[in-house]
PDB file of C-alpha atoms in Angstrom:
ATOM      1  CA  ASP A  26      28.326 -23.578  23.869  1.00  0.00           C
ATOM      2  CA  ALA A  27      24.715 -22.508  23.300  1.00  0.00           C
ATOM      3  CA  GLY A  28      23.716 -25.724  21.570  1.00  0.00           C
ATOM      4  CA  VAL A  29      21.476 -25.923  18.532  1.00  0.00           C
ATOM      5  CA  ILE A  30      19.101 -22.976  18.496  1.00  0.00           C
ATOM      6  CA  GLN A  31      15.725 -23.156  16.838  1.00  0.00           C
ATOM      7  CA  SER A  32      13.159 -20.443  16.355  1.00  0.00           C
ATOM      8  CA  PRO A  33      10.358 -19.945  16.885  1.00  0.00           C
ATOM      9  CA  ARG A  34       9.548 -22.414  19.681  1.00  0.00           C
ATOM     10  CA  HIS A  35       5.881 -22.341  18.792  1.00  0.00           C
ATOM     11  CA  GLU A  36       4.160 -21.292  15.599  1.00  0.00           C
ATOM     12  CA  VAL A  37       0.446 -21.159  14.908  1.00  0.00           C
ATOM     13  CA  THR A  38      -0.573 -20.290  11.399  1.00  0.00           C
ATOM     14  CA  GLU A  39      -3.548 -20.504   9.126  1.00  0.00           C
ATOM     15  CA  MET A  40      -3.783 -22.973   6.308  1.00  0.00           C
ATOM     16  CA  GLY A  41      -2.293 -21.575   3.140  1.00  0.00           C
ATOM     17  CA  GLN A  42       0.207 -19.314   4.851  1.00  0.00           C
ATOM     18  CA  GLU A  43       3.939 -19.551   4.430  1.00  0.00           C
ATOM     19  CA  VAL A  44       5.893 -20.805   7.442  1.00  0.00           C
ATOM     20  CA  THR A  45       9.641 -20.470   7.955  1.00  0.00           C
ATOM     21  CA  LEU A  46      11.470 -22.388  10.658  1.00  0.00           C
ATOM     22  CA  ARG A  47      15.003 -21.397  11.578  1.00  0.00           C
ATOM     23  CA  CYS A  48      18.006 -23.219  12.946  1.00  0.00           C
ATOM     24  CA  LYS A  49      21.456 -22.209  14.114  1.00  0.00           C
ATOM     25  CA  PRO A  50      23.730 -25.262  14.444  1.00  0.00           C
ATOM     26  CA  ILE A  51      26.625 -25.630  16.830  1.00  0.00           C
ATOM     27  CA  SER A  52      29.658 -23.791  15.555  1.00  0.00           C
ATOM     28  CA  GLY A  53      32.057 -26.138  13.796  1.00  0.00           C
ATOM     29  CA  HIS A  54      29.524 -28.866  13.134  1.00  0.00           C
ATOM     30  CA  ASP A  55      29.626 -30.160   9.559  1.00  0.00           C
ATOM     31  CA  TYR A  56      26.214 -31.771   9.379  1.00  0.00           C
ATOM     32  CA  LEU A  57      22.747 -30.335   9.858  1.00  0.00           C
ATOM     33  CA  PHE A  58      19.561 -32.383   9.956  1.00  0.00           C
ATOM     34  CA  TRP A  59      15.870 -31.508   9.876  1.00  0.00           C
ATOM     35  CA  TYR A  60      13.500 -34.008  11.490  1.00  0.00           C
ATOM     36  CA  ARG A  61       9.732 -33.984  11.883  1.00  0.00           C
ATOM     37  CA  GLN A  62       7.940 -35.684  14.765  1.00  0.00           C
ATOM     38  CA  THR A  63       4.286 -36.694  14.675  1.00  0.00           C
ATOM     39  CA  MET A  64       2.280 -39.212  16.638  1.00  0.00           C
ATOM     40  CA  MET A  65       1.503 -41.212  13.526  1.00  0.00           C
ATOM     41  CA  ARG A  66       4.907 -41.297  11.874  1.00  0.00           C
ATOM     42  CA  GLY A  67       7.297 -40.772  14.767  1.00  0.00           C
ATOM     43  CA  LEU A  68      10.626 -39.082  14.067  1.00  0.00           C
ATOM     44  CA  GLU A  69      11.369 -38.911  10.381  1.00  0.00           C
ATOM     45  CA  LEU A  70      14.295 -37.292   8.623  1.00  0.00           C
ATOM     46  CA  LEU A  71      13.293 -34.630   6.124  1.00  0.00           C
ATOM     47  CA  ILE A  72      16.669 -33.491   4.803  1.00  0.00           C
ATOM     48  CA  TYR A  73      20.279 -33.173   5.821  1.00  0.00           C
ATOM     49  CA  PHE A  74      23.210 -31.014   4.788  1.00  0.00           C
ATOM     50  CA  ASN A  75      26.951 -31.534   4.829  1.00  0.00           C
ATOM     51  CA  ASN A  76      29.050 -28.375   4.705  1.00  0.00           C
ATOM     52  CA  ASN A  77      25.956 -26.417   3.669  1.00  0.00           C
ATOM     53  CA  VAL A  78      25.203 -28.739   0.729  1.00  0.00           C
ATOM     54  CA  PRO A  79      21.976 -30.784   0.724  1.00  0.00           C
ATOM     55  CA  ILE A  80      22.897 -34.465   0.695  1.00  0.00           C
ATOM     56  CA  ASP A  81      19.614 -36.303   1.085  1.00  0.00           C
ATOM     57  CA  ASP A  82      16.210 -34.670   0.689  1.00  0.00           C
ATOM     58  CA  SER A  83      14.285 -37.877   0.038  1.00  0.00           C
ATOM     59  CA  GLY A  84      12.282 -37.334   3.214  1.00  0.00           C
ATOM     60  CA  MET A  85      10.868 -33.991   2.155  1.00  0.00           C
ATOM     61  CA  PRO A  86       7.144 -34.697   1.839  1.00  0.00           C
ATOM     62  CA  GLU A  87       6.383 -32.689  -1.279  1.00  0.00           C
ATOM     63  CA  ASP A  88       7.188 -29.551  -3.196  1.00  0.00           C
ATOM     64  CA  ARG A  89       5.570 -27.403  -0.559  1.00  0.00           C
ATOM     65  CA  PHE A  90       8.622 -28.049   1.619  1.00  0.00           C
ATOM     66  CA  SER A  91      12.002 -26.493   0.949  1.00  0.00           C
ATOM     67  CA  ALA A  92      15.168 -26.162   2.998  1.00  0.00           C
ATOM     68  CA  LYS A  93      18.234 -24.012   2.600  1.00  0.00           C
ATOM     69  CA  MET A  94      21.547 -23.587   4.319  1.00  0.00           C
ATOM     70  CA  PRO A  95      23.082 -20.377   3.001  1.00  0.00           C
ATOM     71  CA  ASN A  96      26.026 -20.559   5.404  1.00  0.00           C
ATOM     72  CA  ALA A  97      27.492 -22.736   8.119  1.00  0.00           C
ATOM     73  CA  SER A  98      25.589 -21.020  10.895  1.00  0.00           C
ATOM     74  CA  PHE A  99      22.043 -20.867   9.577  1.00  0.00           C
ATOM     75  CA  SER A 100      19.399 -23.038   7.977  1.00  0.00           C
ATOM     76  CA  THR A 101      15.724 -22.597   7.180  1.00  0.00           C
ATOM     77  CA  LEU A 102      12.867 -24.980   6.523  1.00  0.00           C
ATOM     78  CA  LYS A 103      10.018 -23.389   4.641  1.00  0.00           C
ATOM     79  CA  ILE A 104       6.510 -24.667   4.057  1.00  0.00           C
ATOM     80  CA  GLN A 105       4.461 -22.888   1.403  1.00  0.00           C
ATOM     81  CA  PRO A 106       1.507 -23.209   1.435  1.00  0.00           C
ATOM     82  CA  SER A 107       1.013 -24.805   4.834  1.00  0.00           C
ATOM     83  CA  GLU A 108      -1.680 -27.404   5.486  1.00  0.00           C
ATOM     84  CA  PRO A 109      -3.170 -28.786   8.727  1.00  0.00           C
ATOM     85  CA  ARG A 110      -1.367 -32.117   8.169  1.00  0.00           C
ATOM     86  CA  ASP A 111       1.935 -30.261   8.478  1.00  0.00           C
ATOM     87  CA  SER A 112       1.235 -29.765  12.175  1.00  0.00           C
ATOM     88  CA  ALA A 113       4.132 -31.408  14.011  1.00  0.00           C
ATOM     89  CA  VAL A 114       7.258 -30.731  16.012  1.00  0.00           C
ATOM     90  CA  TYR A 115      10.205 -29.928  13.768  1.00  0.00           C
ATOM     91  CA  PHE A 116      13.658 -30.613  15.118  1.00  0.00           C
ATOM     92  CA  CYS A 117      16.971 -29.398  13.843  1.00  0.00           C
ATOM     93  CA  ALA A 118      20.118 -31.309  14.810  1.00  0.00           C
ATOM     94  CA  SER A 119      23.801 -30.924  14.048  1.00  0.00           C
ATOM     95  CA  ARG A 120      26.905 -33.037  14.445  1.00  0.00           C
ATOM     96  CA  SER A 121      30.584 -33.050  13.728  1.00  0.00           C
ATOM     97  CA  LEU A 122      32.614 -35.921  12.289  1.00  0.00           C
ATOM     98  CA  ILE A 123      35.452 -35.011  14.577  1.00  0.00           C
ATOM     99  CA  GLY A 124      35.311 -36.884  17.834  1.00  0.00           C
ATOM    100  CA  THR A 125      33.585 -40.031  18.947  1.00  0.00           C
ATOM    101  CA  GLY A 126      30.635 -41.793  17.360  1.00  0.00           C
ATOM    102  CA  TYR A 127      28.053 -39.764  19.137  1.00  0.00           C
ATOM    103  CA  GLY A 128      27.685 -35.997  18.915  1.00  0.00           C
ATOM    104  CA  TYR A 129      24.257 -35.490  17.427  1.00  0.00           C
ATOM    105  CA  THR A 130      22.801 -32.502  19.231  1.00  0.00           C
ATOM    106  CA  PHE A 131      19.170 -31.608  18.849  1.00  0.00           C
ATOM    107  CA  GLY A 132      17.550 -28.240  19.181  1.00  0.00           C
ATOM    108  CA  SER A 133      14.505 -27.742  21.375  1.00  0.00           C
ATOM    109  CA  GLY A 134      12.187 -28.062  18.403  1.00  0.00           C
ATOM    110  CA  THR A 135       9.517 -25.878  16.826  1.00  0.00           C
ATOM    111  CA  ARG A 136       5.934 -26.912  17.499  1.00  0.00           C
ATOM    112  CA  LEU A 137       3.957 -25.983  14.389  1.00  0.00           C
ATOM    113  CA  THR A 138       0.185 -25.852  14.407  1.00  0.00           C
ATOM    114  CA  VAL A 139      -1.642 -25.168  11.158  1.00  0.00           C
ATOM    115  CA  VAL A 140      -5.309 -24.355  11.622  1.00  0.00           C
TER     116      VAL A 140
ATOM    117  CA  ALA B  12      17.840 -50.266   4.534  1.00  0.00           C
ATOM    118  CA  GLN B  13      18.017 -49.653   8.245  1.00  0.00           C
ATOM    119  CA  LYS B  14      15.121 -50.330  10.563  1.00  0.00           C
ATOM    120  CA  ILE B  15      14.693 -49.911  14.297  1.00  0.00           C
ATOM    121  CA  THR B  16      11.936 -51.698  16.194  1.00  0.00           C
ATOM    122  CA  GLN B  17      10.772 -50.849  19.680  1.00  0.00           C
ATOM    123  CA  THR B  18       8.017 -53.275  20.576  1.00  0.00           C
ATOM    124  CA  GLN B  19       6.945 -51.739  23.890  1.00  0.00           C
ATOM    125  CA  PRO B  20       4.705 -48.723  23.301  1.00  0.00           C
ATOM    126  CA  GLY B  21       4.388 -48.153  27.047  1.00  0.00           C
ATOM    127  CA  MET B  22       5.895 -49.428  30.267  1.00  0.00           C
ATOM    128  CA  PHE B  23       4.989 -48.859  33.893  1.00  0.00           C
ATOM    129  CA  VAL B  24       7.627 -49.429  36.558  1.00  0.00           C
ATOM    130  CA  GLN B  25       7.781 -48.892  40.279  1.00  0.00           C
ATOM    131  CA  GLU B  26      10.261 -46.307  41.508  1.00  0.00           C
ATOM    132  CA  LYS B  27      13.715 -47.709  42.380  1.00  0.00           C
ATOM    133  CA  GLU B  28      13.212 -50.789  40.234  1.00  0.00           C
ATOM    134  CA  ALA B  29      15.409 -51.506  37.220  1.00  0.00           C
ATOM    135  CA  VAL B  30      13.810 -51.308  33.805  1.00  0.00           C
ATOM    136  CA  THR B  31      14.792 -52.672  30.408  1.00  0.00           C
ATOM    137  CA  LEU B  32      13.607 -51.000  27.227  1.00  0.00           C
ATOM    138  CA  ASP B  33      13.810 -53.214  24.169  1.00  0.00           C
ATOM    139  CA  CYS B  34      15.309 -52.273  20.824  1.00  0.00           C
ATOM    140  CA  THR B  35      16.024 -54.481  17.843  1.00  0.00           C
ATOM    141  CA  TYR B  36      17.534 -53.323  14.603  1.00  0.00           C
ATOM    142  CA  ASP B  37      18.010 -54.499  11.082  1.00  0.00           C
ATOM    143  CA  THR B  38      20.935 -53.550   8.896  1.00  0.00           C
ATOM    144  CA  SER B  39      23.269 -55.170   6.423  1.00  0.00           C
ATOM    145  CA  ASP B  40      26.087 -52.770   7.234  1.00  0.00           C
ATOM    146  CA  PRO B  41      29.070 -54.222   9.101  1.00  0.00           C
ATOM    147  CA  SER B  42      29.706 -50.992  10.987  1.00  0.00           C
ATOM    148  CA  TYR B  43      27.113 -48.901  12.714  1.00  0.00           C
ATOM    149  CA  GLY B  44      26.326 -46.990  15.866  1.00  0.00           C
ATOM    150  CA  LEU B  45      23.380 -47.343  18.209  1.00  0.00           C
ATOM    151  CA  PHE B  46      21.947 -44.520  20.303  1.00  0.00           C
ATOM    152  CA  TRP B  47      19.343 -43.962  22.957  1.00  0.00           C
ATOM    153  CA  TYR B  48      17.588 -40.653  23.464  1.00  0.00           C
ATOM    154  CA  LYS B  49      15.207 -39.488  26.168  1.00  0.00           C
ATOM    155  CA  GLN B  50      12.364 -37.110  25.396  1.00  0.00           C
ATOM    156  CA  PRO B  51      10.675 -35.732  28.510  1.00  0.00           C
ATOM    157  CA  SER B  52       7.321 -34.000  28.389  1.00  0.00           C
ATOM    158  CA  SER B  53       9.087 -30.701  27.733  1.00  0.00           C
ATOM    159  CA  GLY B  54       9.950 -32.072  24.293  1.00  0.00           C
ATOM    160  CA  GLU B  55      13.721 -31.839  23.953  1.00  0.00           C
ATOM    161  CA  MET B  56      15.769 -34.800  22.750  1.00  0.00           C
ATOM    162  CA  ILE B  57      18.412 -35.747  25.291  1.00  0.00           C
ATOM    163  CA  PHE B  58      21.261 -38.066  24.307  1.00  0.00           C
ATOM    164  CA  LEU B  59      21.737 -40.877  26.833  1.00  0.00           C
ATOM    165  CA  ILE B  60      24.160 -43.496  25.582  1.00  0.00           C
ATOM    166  CA  TYR B  61      26.009 -44.751  22.519  1.00  0.00           C
ATOM    167  CA  GLN B  62      27.286 -48.169  21.404  1.00  0.00           C
ATOM    168  CA  GLY B  63      29.487 -48.814  18.387  1.00  0.00           C
ATOM    169  CA  SER B  64      29.021 -52.112  16.588  1.00  0.00           C
ATOM    170  CA  TYR B  65      32.669 -53.046  17.135  1.00  0.00           C
ATOM    171  CA  ASP B  66      32.838 -52.013  20.757  1.00  0.00           C
ATOM    172  CA  GLN B  67      33.863 -55.007  22.828  1.00  0.00           C
ATOM    173  CA  GLN B  68      32.162 -53.894  25.983  1.00  0.00           C
ATOM    174  CA  ASN B  69      28.620 -52.774  26.633  1.00  0.00           C
ATOM    175  CA  ALA B  70      28.336 -49.035  27.052  1.00  0.00           C
ATOM    176  CA  THR B  71      27.502 -47.555  30.437  1.00  0.00           C
ATOM    177  CA  GLU B  72      26.697 -43.988  31.495  1.00  0.00           C
ATOM    178  CA  GLY B  73      25.802 -43.606  35.120  1.00  0.00           C
ATOM    179  CA  ARG B  74      22.482 -45.393  35.711  1.00  0.00           C
ATOM    180  CA  TYR B  75      22.171 -46.201  32.007  1.00  0.00           C
ATOM    181  CA  SER B  76      23.674 -49.241  30.367  1.00  0.00           C
ATOM    182  CA  LEU B  77      23.215 -50.735  26.961  1.00  0.00           C
ATOM    183  CA  ASN B  78      22.778 -54.488  26.676  1.00  0.00           C
ATOM    184  CA  PHE B  79      24.246 -55.033  23.220  1.00  0.00           C
ATOM    185  CA  GLN B  80      23.751 -58.461  21.632  1.00  0.00           C
ATOM    186  CA  LYS B  81      25.120 -58.185  18.138  1.00  0.00           C
ATOM    187  CA  ALA B  82      24.126 -61.659  16.954  1.00  0.00           C
ATOM    188  CA  ARG B  83      20.535 -61.006  17.988  1.00  0.00           C
ATOM    189  CA  LYS B  84      20.672 -57.444  16.662  1.00  0.00           C
ATOM    190  CA  SER B  85      19.381 -56.046  19.896  1.00  0.00           C
ATOM    191  CA  ALA B  86      20.449 -52.996  21.866  1.00  0.00           C
ATOM    192  CA  ASN B  87      18.319 -52.814  24.969  1.00  0.00           C
ATOM    193  CA  LEU B  88      18.570 -49.890  27.366  1.00  0.00           C
ATOM    194  CA  VAL B  89      18.765 -50.741  31.050  1.00  0.00           C
ATOM    195  CA  ILE B  90      18.002 -48.079  33.632  1.00  0.00           C
ATOM    196  CA  SER B  91      18.986 -49.040  37.132  1.00  0.00           C
ATOM    197  CA  ALA B  92      17.271 -47.694  40.257  1.00  0.00           C
ATOM    198  CA  SER B  93      14.597 -45.825  38.342  1.00  0.00           C
ATOM    199  CA  GLN B  94      13.523 -42.369  39.471  1.00  0.00           C
ATOM    200  CA  LEU B  95      10.355 -40.357  38.945  1.00  0.00           C
ATOM    201  CA  GLY B  96      12.313 -38.086  36.621  1.00  0.00           C
ATOM    202  CA  ASP B  97      12.940 -41.014  34.295  1.00  0.00           C
ATOM    203  CA  SER B  98       9.332 -40.838  33.132  1.00  0.00           C
ATOM    204  CA  ALA B  99       9.607 -39.911  29.456  1.00  0.00           C
ATOM    205  CA  MET B 100       9.624 -41.230  25.904  1.00  0.00           C
ATOM    206  CA  TYR B 101      12.723 -43.206  24.999  1.00  0.00           C
ATOM    207  CA  PHE B 102      13.962 -43.606  21.453  1.00  0.00           C
ATOM    208  CA  CYS B 103      16.454 -46.051  20.046  1.00  0.00           C
ATOM    209  CA  ALA B 104      18.297 -44.914  16.927  1.00  0.00           C
ATOM    210  CA  MET B 105      20.961 -46.189  14.538  1.00  0.00           C
ATOM    211  CA  ARG B 106      23.520 -44.685  12.198  1.00  0.00           C
ATOM    212  CA  ARG B 107      25.564 -46.295   9.484  1.00  0.00           C
ATOM    213  CA  PHE B 108      29.289 -45.680   9.535  1.00  0.00           C
ATOM    214  CA  GLN B 109      29.595 -45.764   5.763  1.00  0.00           C
ATOM    215  CA  GLY B 110      27.775 -43.276   3.611  1.00  0.00           C
ATOM    216  CA  ALA B 111      24.717 -41.597   5.054  1.00  0.00           C
ATOM    217  CA  GLN B 112      25.147 -39.844   8.377  1.00  0.00           C
ATOM    218  CA  LYS B 113      21.486 -39.764   9.302  1.00  0.00           C
ATOM    219  CA  LEU B 114      19.986 -41.239  12.442  1.00  0.00           C
ATOM    220  CA  VAL B 115      17.079 -43.621  11.954  1.00  0.00           C
ATOM    221  CA  PHE B 116      14.730 -43.777  14.926  1.00  0.00           C
ATOM    222  CA  GLY B 117      12.397 -46.354  16.360  1.00  0.00           C
ATOM    223  CA  GLN B 118       8.828 -45.511  17.341  1.00  0.00           C
ATOM    224  CA  GLY B 119       9.712 -45.013  20.979  1.00  0.00           C
ATOM    225  CA  THR B 120       8.624 -46.403  24.341  1.00  0.00           C
ATOM    226  CA  ARG B 121       6.758 -44.297  26.873  1.00  0.00           C
ATOM    227  CA  LEU B 122       8.122 -45.082  30.326  1.00  0.00           C
ATOM    228  CA  THR B 123       6.137 -44.156  33.411  1.00  0.00           C
ATOM    229  CA  ILE B 124       7.710 -44.453  36.841  1.00  0.00           C
ATOM    230  CA  ASN B 125       5.192 -44.882  39.649  1.00  0.00           C
ATOM    231  CA  PRO B 126       5.990 -43.686  43.184  1.00  0.00           C
TER     232      PRO B 126
END
């Protein structure tokens, strides 16, 4: 099991550019989550999907952020246009309802720097 | 709404000593799960231990144990015989059993183990 795979690991972009973060969840997991981590706000949930359907996007900061899950093995988080305040580590996580109460697995994160 | 509070921004402990990291939570749900994650300087989120609200016994995983006091709404993490490799950020998190599947995180505690 390769775990949750995120790409890229690091991204540096200029303000105004479009940024796309990618995530491959663990095969068979029903839920996929996007979190953002900053010093000021800690770990905050942006959006999560169940069976590829967005369930709660109330954490998405504004219209510049969008997320898609076209199939069970792939999700993207897009920021257009990017701003310096978007600089953060973005984590993707997945879990399955089958099994015990735990089972949330996080990817290694994408460190985004907008200059 | 769920809320997790970690009141210790930083802790310094001597190697081989036991350490307790505090976590209190607030929820009106009767069923929920409590988690602890470790985030070393490399950035990944590592699952440590889980406690269900109806579990009769406190959870243990190797050197980690969870001191669960339901009436006080606290779920403190105890690390026995601390090691230099335990130096990291530690996050407490909670999930409702009904409805939303998201994890809500506390602000974290930075633990430093001194040799």
